[in-house]
Amino acid sequence: MRYEERVKLTVVKVLVSLAVLAASPVLLIAGAPIRRRYFRYVYRDEAKQILDKERGWVNAHYFVVTEPLLQWLCWPTESLARLVERQG
């Protein structure tokens, strides 16, 4: 999507938020592994950039990665995973 397409960007932001809310029970239980796997997928070597300022493009993955609700819902399992790593 182009930066100039404000309506599309707003629609994608809303849809990402709704998708995160719909997946909230799963994210509260298993958010850390899901989020880590998703980040590996998005930031893999052969993947397109999620934000290309030179060309004026933004990928839908950008809104998922920067969604504060996703980070908040994954926080309990992230904390638990860090605790287990420290003790192991």
Backbone as JSON, one array per atom type, in Angstrom:
{
  "sequence": "MRYEERVKLTVVKVLVSLAVLAASPVLLIAGAPIRRRYFRYVYRDEAKQILDKERGWVNAHYFVVTEPLLQWLCWPTESLARLVERQG",
  "N": [[0.84, -1.17, 0.0], [0.4, 2.26, -0.58], [1.7, 5.2, 1.03], [0.06, 7.38, 0.66], [-2.51, 6.44, 0.46], [-4.68, 6.83, 2.5], [-7.19, 5.96, 3.45], [-7.2, 3.19, 2.96], [-5.06, 2.47, 4.6], [-6.07, 3.09, 7.14], [-8.23, 1.32, 7.26], [-6.86, -1.12, 7.23], [-5.45, -0.93, 9.65], [-7.58, -0.98, 11.5], [-8.69, -3.5, 10.92], [-6.54, -5.17, 11.62], [-6.4, -4.69, 14.37], [-8.9, -5.72, 15.13], [-8.53, -8.4, 14.42], [-6.51, -9.14, 16.17], [-7.86, -8.84, 18.6], [-9.8, -10.84, 18.25], [-8.2, -13.06, 18.33], [-7.3, -13.03, 20.88], [-7.73, -14.84, 23.2], [-6.14, -17.04, 22.51], [-3.66, -15.8, 22.21], [-3.16, -14.94, 24.82], [-2.65, -17.34, 26.07], [-0.71, -18.72, 24.52], [1.0, -16.78, 23.41], [3.72, -15.87, 23.23], [5.36, -17.88, 21.77], [3.98, -17.85, 19.32], [4.16, -15.18, 18.5], [6.97, -14.86, 18.3], [7.56, -16.7, 16.25], [6.12, -15.55, 14.17], [7.48, -13.09, 13.9], [9.97, -14.08, 13.06], [9.21, -15.02, 10.56], [8.38, -12.64, 9.27], [10.71, -11.06, 9.29], [12.59, -12.54, 7.88], [15.36, -13.37, 5.69], [14.84, -13.33, 2.85], [12.48, -11.93, 2.67], [10.17, -9.31, 1.77], [10.59, -5.82, 2.52], [8.96, -4.41, 5.36], [8.43, -1.78, 5.57], [9.01, 0.67, 3.32], [10.45, 3.45, 2.81], [11.62, 4.91, 0.77], [10.25, 4.27, -1.59], [7.71, 4.78, -0.81], [6.02, 2.83, 0.28], [4.09, 0.73, 2.41], [3.77, -2.21, 4.22], [1.25, -4.58, 5.17], [2.09, -6.12, 7.29], [3.55, -4.4, 8.85], [1.72, -3.04, 10.45], [0.84, -5.07, 12.09], [3.16, -5.79, 13.47], [3.68, -3.44, 14.87], [1.49, -3.18, 16.5], [0.18, -2.28, 19.54], [-1.61, -3.66, 21.18], [-1.24, -6.35, 20.54], [1.33, -6.76, 21.55], [0.8, -6.32, 24.26], [-1.0, -8.4, 24.84], [0.62, -10.61, 24.49], [2.41, -10.37, 26.49], [2.15, -11.78, 29.08], [2.9, -14.51, 28.52], [5.4, -14.07, 27.4], [6.81, -13.08, 29.61], [6.71, -15.32, 31.26], [8.15, -17.14, 29.69], [10.7, -15.93, 29.7], [11.27, -16.16, 32.41], [11.45, -18.95, 32.71], [13.63, -19.46, 31.01], [15.69, -18.2, 32.41], [15.89, -19.75, 34.72], [16.57, -22.19, 33.7]],
  "CA": [[0.0, 0.0, 0.0], [1.13, 3.52, -0.62], [1.44, 6.09, 2.16], [-0.99, 8.33, 0.33], [-3.82, 5.78, 0.52], [-5.05, 6.96, 3.92], [-8.38, 5.16, 3.77], [-6.76, 1.8, 3.02], [-4.22, 2.31, 5.79], [-6.96, 3.11, 8.3], [-8.98, 0.06, 7.25], [-5.95, -2.2, 7.63], [-5.2, -0.77, 11.09], [-8.78, -1.43, 12.22], [-8.8, -4.95, 10.75], [-5.49, -5.81, 12.42], [-6.83, -4.62, 15.77], [-9.99, -6.68, 15.31], [-7.98, -9.76, 14.35], [-5.8, -9.38, 17.44], [-8.9, -9.05, 19.62], [-10.42, -12.15, 18.03], [-7.23, -14.09, 18.7], [-6.79, -12.74, 22.23], [-7.61, -15.98, 24.1], [-4.98, -17.84, 22.1], [-2.45, -15.03, 22.48], [-2.9, -14.93, 26.26], [-2.16, -18.66, 26.48], [0.48, -19.12, 23.76], [1.39, -15.62, 22.63], [5.16, -15.73, 22.99], [5.85, -18.65, 20.63], [3.32, -17.4, 18.1], [4.74, -13.89, 18.13], [8.35, -15.09, 17.86], [7.53, -17.36, 14.94], [5.65, -14.55, 13.21], [8.59, -12.16, 13.66], [10.96, -14.77, 12.22], [8.65, -15.05, 9.21], [8.36, -11.3, 8.69], [12.06, -10.52, 9.17], [13.51, -13.48, 7.25], [16.26, -12.72, 4.74], [14.27, -13.13, 1.51], [11.19, -11.25, 2.77], [10.11, -7.9, 1.39], [10.6, -4.92, 3.67], [7.61, -4.06, 5.8], [8.31, -0.34, 5.41], [9.95, 1.13, 2.31], [10.23, 4.89, 2.76], [12.06, 5.45, -0.52], [9.19, 4.06, -2.58], [6.43, 5.18, -0.24], [5.2, 1.63, 0.5], [3.98, 0.14, 3.73], [3.2, -3.55, 4.16], [0.29, -4.83, 6.24], [2.82, -6.67, 8.43], [4.0, -3.29, 9.68], [0.69, -2.74, 11.44], [0.81, -6.18, 13.05], [4.37, -5.7, 14.29], [3.61, -2.26, 15.73], [0.22, -3.18, 17.24], [0.43, -2.36, 20.98], [-2.48, -4.67, 21.79], [-0.57, -7.63, 20.36], [2.42, -6.81, 22.52], [0.22, -6.42, 25.59], [-1.59, -9.73, 25.02], [1.7, -11.6, 24.53], [3.27, -10.08, 27.62], [2.21, -12.82, 30.13], [3.69, -15.68, 28.12], [6.78, -13.62, 27.23], [7.38, -13.04, 30.95], [6.87, -16.7, 31.71], [9.24, -17.73, 28.91], [11.95, -15.38, 30.22], [11.49, -16.75, 33.74], [11.87, -20.33, 32.5], [14.96, -19.42, 30.44], [16.64, -17.81, 33.46], [16.06, -20.84, 35.67], [17.04, -23.39, 33.0]],
  "C": [[0.89, 1.23, 0.0], [0.76, 4.36, 0.61], [0.24, 6.98, 1.91], [-2.39, 7.74, 0.44], [-4.3, 5.71, 1.97], [-6.22, 6.06, 4.3], [-7.99, 3.69, 3.9], [-5.93, 1.54, 4.28], [-5.08, 2.25, 7.06], [-7.75, 1.81, 8.4], [-8.1, -1.09, 7.71], [-5.65, -2.12, 9.12], [-6.37, -1.32, 11.91], [-8.91, -2.95, 12.11], [-7.75, -5.71, 11.54], [-5.88, -5.81, 13.89], [-7.95, -5.61, 16.06], [-9.49, -8.12, 15.28], [-7.23, -10.1, 15.63], [-6.8, -9.61, 18.56], [-9.56, -10.41, 19.47], [-9.49, -13.27, 18.47], [-6.72, -13.93, 20.14], [-6.76, -13.93, 23.17], [-6.39, -16.85, 23.79], [-3.69, -17.11, 22.44], [-2.13, -14.98, 23.97], [-2.3, -16.25, 26.74], [-0.84, -19.0, 25.8], [1.03, -17.98, 22.9], [2.86, -15.53, 22.29], [5.65, -16.58, 21.83], [5.24, -18.22, 19.3], [3.96, -16.12, 17.6], [6.17, -14.05, 17.65], [8.4, -15.72, 16.49], [7.08, -16.38, 13.86], [6.77, -13.55, 12.88], [9.68, -12.8, 12.81], [10.49, -14.81, 10.77], [8.75, -13.68, 8.54], [9.77, -10.77, 8.42], [13.06, -11.5, 8.58], [14.27, -12.76, 6.14], [15.6, -12.4, 3.4], [12.94, -12.39, 1.52], [11.29, -9.8, 2.27], [10.12, -7.05, 2.65], [9.17, -4.56, 4.06], [7.36, -2.56, 5.68], [9.4, 0.12, 4.45], [9.71, 2.62, 2.09], [10.61, 5.48, 1.42], [10.96, 5.36, -1.58], [7.81, 4.48, -2.07], [5.48, 4.03, 0.02], [5.2, 1.22, 1.97], [3.25, -1.19, 3.57], [2.24, -3.73, 5.33], [0.97, -5.42, 7.48], [3.31, -5.57, 9.37], [2.99, -2.99, 10.78], [0.56, -3.85, 12.48], [1.98, -6.07, 14.01], [4.28, -4.55, 15.27], [2.33, -2.18, 16.55], [0.49, -3.31, 18.74], [-0.43, -3.42, 21.68], [-1.87, -6.06, 21.67], [0.55, -7.79, 21.38], [1.87, -7.0, 23.94], [-0.34, -7.82, 25.85], [-0.53, -10.83, 25.1], [2.6, -11.43, 25.75], [3.29, -11.2, 28.68], [3.06, -14.02, 29.73], [5.13, -15.31, 27.84], [7.48, -13.6, 28.59], [7.64, -14.43, 31.48], [8.02, -17.38, 30.97], [10.6, -17.22, 29.39], [12.29, -15.98, 31.57], [12.02, -18.18, 33.61], [13.3, -20.37, 31.93], [16.02, -19.1, 31.49], [16.93, -18.98, 34.42], [16.67, -22.07, 35.03], [18.48, -23.4, 32.64]]
}
